[in-house]
mmCIF file of C-alpha atoms in Angstrom:
data_model
loop_
_atom_site.group_PDB
_atom_site.id
_atom_site.type_symbol
_atom_site.label_atom_id
_atom_site.label_comp_id
_atom_site.label_asym_id
_atom_site.label_seq_id
_atom_site.Cartn_x
_atom_site.Cartn_y
_atom_site.Cartn_z
ATOM 1 C CA MET A 1 0.000 0.000 0.000
ATOM 2 C CA VAL A 2 1.338 3.429 -0.946
ATOM 3 C CA LYS A 3 1.861 5.980 1.825
ATOM 4 C CA TYR A 4 0.716 9.208 0.230
ATOM 5 C CA TYR A 5 1.944 11.537 2.953
ATOM 6 C CA LEU A 6 4.774 11.688 5.415
ATOM 7 C CA SER A 7 3.166 11.367 8.837
ATOM 8 C CA ILE A 8 4.917 11.762 12.188
ATOM 9 C CA GLY A 9 3.193 11.259 15.537
ATOM 10 C CA GLU A 10 0.355 9.284 17.059
ATOM 11 C CA VAL A 11 -2.577 8.452 14.786
ATOM 12 C CA ASP A 12 -5.120 9.658 17.358
ATOM 13 C CA ALA A 13 -3.245 12.781 18.529
ATOM 14 C CA PRO A 14 -5.637 15.594 19.540
ATOM 15 C CA VAL A 15 -3.853 18.104 17.283
ATOM 16 C CA VAL A 16 -3.255 17.317 13.615
ATOM 17 C CA VAL A 17 -1.138 19.684 11.557
ATOM 18 C CA GLU A 18 -1.196 19.271 7.780
ATOM 19 C CA SER A 19 1.679 21.077 6.084
ATOM 20 C CA TYR A 20 1.599 21.597 2.318
ATOM 21 C CA ILE A 21 5.195 22.284 1.363
ATOM 22 C CA ASN A 22 7.797 21.933 -1.375
ATOM 23 C CA LEU A 23 11.426 21.144 -0.559
ATOM 24 C CA GLY A 24 12.654 23.751 -3.053
ATOM 25 C CA CYS A 25 10.659 26.649 -1.585
ATOM 26 C CA PRO A 26 12.698 29.033 0.614
ATOM 27 C CA TYR A 27 9.597 30.072 2.602
ATOM 28 C CA CYS A 28 8.894 26.410 3.305
ATOM 29 C CA ALA A 29 12.433 26.057 4.683
ATOM 30 C CA ASN A 30 11.714 28.637 7.406
ATOM 31 C CA TYR A 31 8.289 27.180 8.127
ATOM 32 C CA PHE A 32 9.641 23.616 8.296
ATOM 33 C CA GLU A 33 12.414 24.518 10.745
ATOM 34 C CA ALA A 34 9.917 26.368 12.944
ATOM 35 C CA ALA A 35 7.515 23.416 12.798
ATOM 36 C CA TYR A 36 10.226 20.794 13.341
ATOM 37 C CA THR A 37 11.513 22.387 16.543
ATOM 38 C CA THR A 38 8.090 23.501 17.810
ATOM 39 C CA PHE A 39 6.375 20.156 17.238
ATOM 40 C CA GLU A 40 9.131 17.930 18.650
ATOM 41 C CA ASP A 41 7.899 17.717 22.263
ATOM 42 C CA TYR A 42 4.226 17.642 21.271
ATOM 43 C CA ILE A 43 4.918 14.672 18.986
ATOM 44 C CA LYS A 44 6.915 12.850 21.694
ATOM 45 C CA ASN A 45 4.047 13.381 24.161
ATOM 46 C CA GLY A 46 1.428 12.026 21.734
ATOM 47 C CA GLU A 47 -0.283 15.416 21.511
ATOM 48 C CA LEU A 48 0.400 16.219 17.864
ATOM 49 C CA LYS A 49 0.532 14.447 14.532
ATOM 50 C CA HIS A 50 2.363 16.230 11.704
ATOM 51 C CA VAL A 51 1.244 15.242 8.214
ATOM 52 C CA ILE A 52 3.479 16.591 5.466
ATOM 53 C CA LYS A 53 1.898 16.845 2.043
ATOM 54 C CA HIS A 54 4.477 17.636 -0.609
ATOM 55 C CA ASP A 55 3.213 19.849 -3.419
ATOM 56 C CA ASP A 56 5.071 18.617 -6.486
ATOM 57 C CA ARG A 57 5.558 21.526 -8.872
ATOM 58 C CA THR A 58 7.342 21.737 -12.198
ATOM 59 C CA ASN A 59 8.823 25.219 -12.201
ATOM 60 C CA GLY A 60 12.301 26.403 -11.188
ATOM 61 C CA ARG A 61 13.433 25.656 -7.666
ATOM 62 C CA LEU A 62 10.159 23.891 -6.927
ATOM 63 C CA LEU A 63 10.917 21.276 -9.592
ATOM 64 C CA LYS A 64 14.170 20.520 -7.799
ATOM 65 C CA GLY A 65 12.115 20.158 -4.611
ATOM 66 C CA THR A 66 9.852 17.720 -6.446
ATOM 67 C CA VAL A 67 12.877 15.662 -7.528
ATOM 68 C CA ALA A 68 14.177 15.645 -3.942
ATOM 69 C CA ASN A 69 10.776 14.532 -2.615
ATOM 70 C CA ALA A 70 10.733 11.640 -5.091
ATOM 71 C CA HIS A 71 13.775 10.258 -3.273
ATOM 72 C CA LEU A 72 12.163 10.137 0.175
ATOM 73 C CA ASN A 73 10.828 6.839 1.473
ATOM 74 C CA TYR A 74 7.523 7.550 3.215
ATOM 75 C CA GLU A 75 7.540 3.978 4.565
ATOM 76 C CA LYS A 76 10.314 5.178 6.907
ATOM 77 C CA PRO A 77 8.756 8.417 8.165
ATOM 78 C CA GLU A 78 11.175 9.294 10.992
ATOM 79 C CA LYS A 79 14.202 8.876 8.742
ATOM 80 C CA SER A 80 12.558 10.787 5.887
ATOM 81 C CA TYR A 81 11.504 13.556 8.292
ATOM 82 C CA LYS A 82 15.170 14.003 9.274
ATOM 83 C CA HIS A 83 16.223 13.898 5.613
ATOM 84 C CA MET A 84 13.653 16.584 4.874
ATOM 85 C CA ARG A 85 15.115 18.781 7.588
ATOM 86 C CA GLU A 86 18.616 18.287 6.201
ATOM 87 C CA LEU A 87 17.418 19.108 2.681
ATOM 88 C CA PHE A 88 15.784 22.307 3.898
ATOM 89 C CA LYS A 89 18.934 23.303 5.819
ATOM 90 C CA THR A 90 21.110 22.809 2.708
ATOM 91 C CA GLN A 91 18.508 24.065 0.230
ATOM 92 C CA LYS A 92 20.537 27.046 -1.005
ATOM 93 C CA THR A 93 23.295 24.673 -2.122
ATOM 94 C CA TRP A 94 21.343 21.961 -3.928
ATOM 95 C CA THR A 95 18.789 24.215 -5.623
ATOM 96 C CA SER A 96 21.664 25.752 -7.589
ATOM 97 C CA SER A 97 21.888 22.813 -10.025
ATOM 98 C CA TYR A 98 20.591 19.328 -10.716
ATOM 99 C CA ASP A 99 24.121 17.913 -10.450
ATOM 100 C CA VAL A 100 24.443 19.249 -6.907
ATOM 101 C CA LEU A 101 20.928 18.029 -6.076
ATOM 102 C CA LEU A 102 21.608 14.486 -7.286
ATOM 103 C CA THR A 103 24.986 14.404 -5.529
ATOM 104 C CA THR A 104 23.289 15.498 -2.304
ATOM 105 C CA LEU A 105 20.555 12.883 -2.649
ATOM 106 C CA ASN A 106 22.678 9.962 -3.850
ATOM 107 C CA ARG A 107 26.105 10.461 -2.295
ATOM 108 C CA GLN A 108 25.469 12.435 0.873
ATOM 109 C CA LEU A 109 22.063 11.160 1.989
ATOM 110 C CA PHE A 110 22.310 7.815 0.132
ATOM 111 C CA LEU A 111 18.793 8.103 -1.251
ATOM 112 C CA LYS A 112 17.382 6.499 -4.361
ATOM 113 C CA GLU A 113 14.219 7.460 -6.189
ATOM 114 C CA ASP A 114 11.198 5.894 -4.491
ATOM 115 C CA GLN A 115 9.153 3.799 -6.911
ATOM 116 C CA GLU A 116 5.904 4.999 -5.324
ATOM 117 C CA SER A 117 6.664 8.700 -5.838
ATOM 118 C CA GLY A 118 4.549 9.061 -8.996
ATOM 119 C CA GLU A 119 1.483 7.586 -7.323
ATOM 120 C CA ARG A 120 2.102 9.756 -4.258
ATOM 121 C CA SER A 121 2.310 12.851 -6.419
ATOM 122 C CA LYS A 122 -0.985 12.129 -8.203
ATOM 123 C CA HIS A 123 -2.792 11.553 -4.921
ATOM 124 C CA ALA A 124 -1.296 14.692 -3.368
ATOM 125 C CA ARG A 125 -2.282 16.773 -6.414
ATOM 126 C CA ALA A 126 -5.932 15.698 -6.051
ATOM 127 C CA ASP A 127 -5.846 16.602 -2.345
ATOM 128 C CA ILE A 128 -4.196 19.969 -3.047
ATOM 129 C CA GLU A 129 -6.826 20.846 -5.629
ATOM 130 C CA SER A 130 -9.728 19.762 -3.411
ATOM 131 C CA ARG A 131 -8.430 21.949 -0.542
ATOM 132 C CA GLU A 132 -7.754 24.832 -2.945
ATOM 133 C CA VAL A 133 -4.121 25.127 -1.884
ATOM 134 C CA THR A 134 -2.539 27.657 -4.242
ATOM 135 C CA LYS A 135 0.818 28.305 -2.585
ATOM 136 C CA VAL A 136 3.326 26.746 -0.269
ATOM 137 C CA PRO A 137 3.619 26.697 2.614
ATOM 138 C CA THR A 138 -0.059 26.278 3.443
ATOM 139 C CA VAL A 139 -0.980 24.835 6.826
ATOM 140 C CA PHE A 140 -4.144 23.405 8.356
ATOM 141 C CA ILE A 141 -4.512 22.682 12.066
ATOM 142 C CA ASN A 142 -7.355 20.303 12.922
ATOM 143 C CA GLY A 143 -8.839 21.041 9.510
ATOM 144 C CA ALA A 144 -8.810 24.849 9.843
ATOM 145 C CA LYS A 145 -6.490 26.949 7.721
ATOM 146 C CA PHE A 146 -3.700 28.434 9.843
ATOM 147 C CA SER A 147 -2.745 31.932 8.740
ATOM 148 C CA PHE A 148 0.793 33.207 9.104
ATOM 149 C CA ASP A 149 3.263 35.342 7.196
ATOM 150 C CA SER A 150 5.465 32.896 5.294
ATOM 151 C CA GLU A 151 8.176 35.580 5.133
ATOM 152 C CA ASP A 152 8.306 35.827 8.940
ATOM 153 C CA SER A 153 11.349 34.596 10.869
ATOM 154 C CA ILE A 154 11.640 31.049 12.167
ATOM 155 C CA GLU A 155 11.110 32.402 15.693
ATOM 156 C CA GLY A 156 8.024 34.384 14.658
ATOM 157 C CA ILE A 157 6.427 31.375 12.957
ATOM 158 C CA SER A 158 7.347 29.159 15.918
ATOM 159 C CA ASP A 159 5.683 31.551 18.382
ATOM 160 C CA LEU A 160 2.462 31.549 16.333
ATOM 161 C CA LEU A 161 2.487 27.743 16.084
ATOM 162 C CA LYS A 162 3.051 27.338 19.844
ATOM 163 C CA ARG A 163 0.171 29.677 20.623
ATOM 164 C CA GLU A 164 -2.186 27.883 18.243
ATOM 165 C CA ILE A 165 -1.233 24.406 19.478
ATOM 166 C CA LYS A 166 -1.656 25.403 23.138
ATOM 167 C CA ASN A 167 -5.030 26.878 22.250
ATOM 168 C CA ARG A 168 -6.088 23.652 20.494
ATOM 169 C CA LEU A 169 -4.871 21.456 23.351
ATOM 170 C CA THR A 170 -6.756 23.590 25.892
ATOM 171 C CA ARG A 171 -9.965 23.106 23.887
ATOM 172 C CA THR A 172 -9.615 19.304 23.961
ATOM 173 C CA GLU A 173 -9.206 19.040 27.744
#
């Protein structure tokens, strides 16, 4: 069975964050780092599930992000989550050329193209269209669109996420 999304955390966590991102998007890099560090304890405590939905695009840097995503194995979510973080941290380097991208994927991270990536992409595209996601990053928390300035700092985004998660957890008690 194909895993269409990268999912980290307990299935029945009271807070579910859906992040529509692309590995080649610089705004997604800031959002992802903010989310990664903010969500860590909530995930460990079973309070949050983070579902990453990669928006495969075919233009410029975003196409390179699509190629990178095709190399992630969603059957190993924790490992792929860490690879995603590493790819975002080194994004400025590998988005410069396909040679650098493939070297990063194959020789540094030892990743090979996942055979399920095409099926994943089709499924994600249908979901993206049904939710009317037009840009990345786009985030939903418990089904509601979460508004934030994607050009904000990592700290600014993290503060907003913490506030929203605490608010959601308070509502479920």
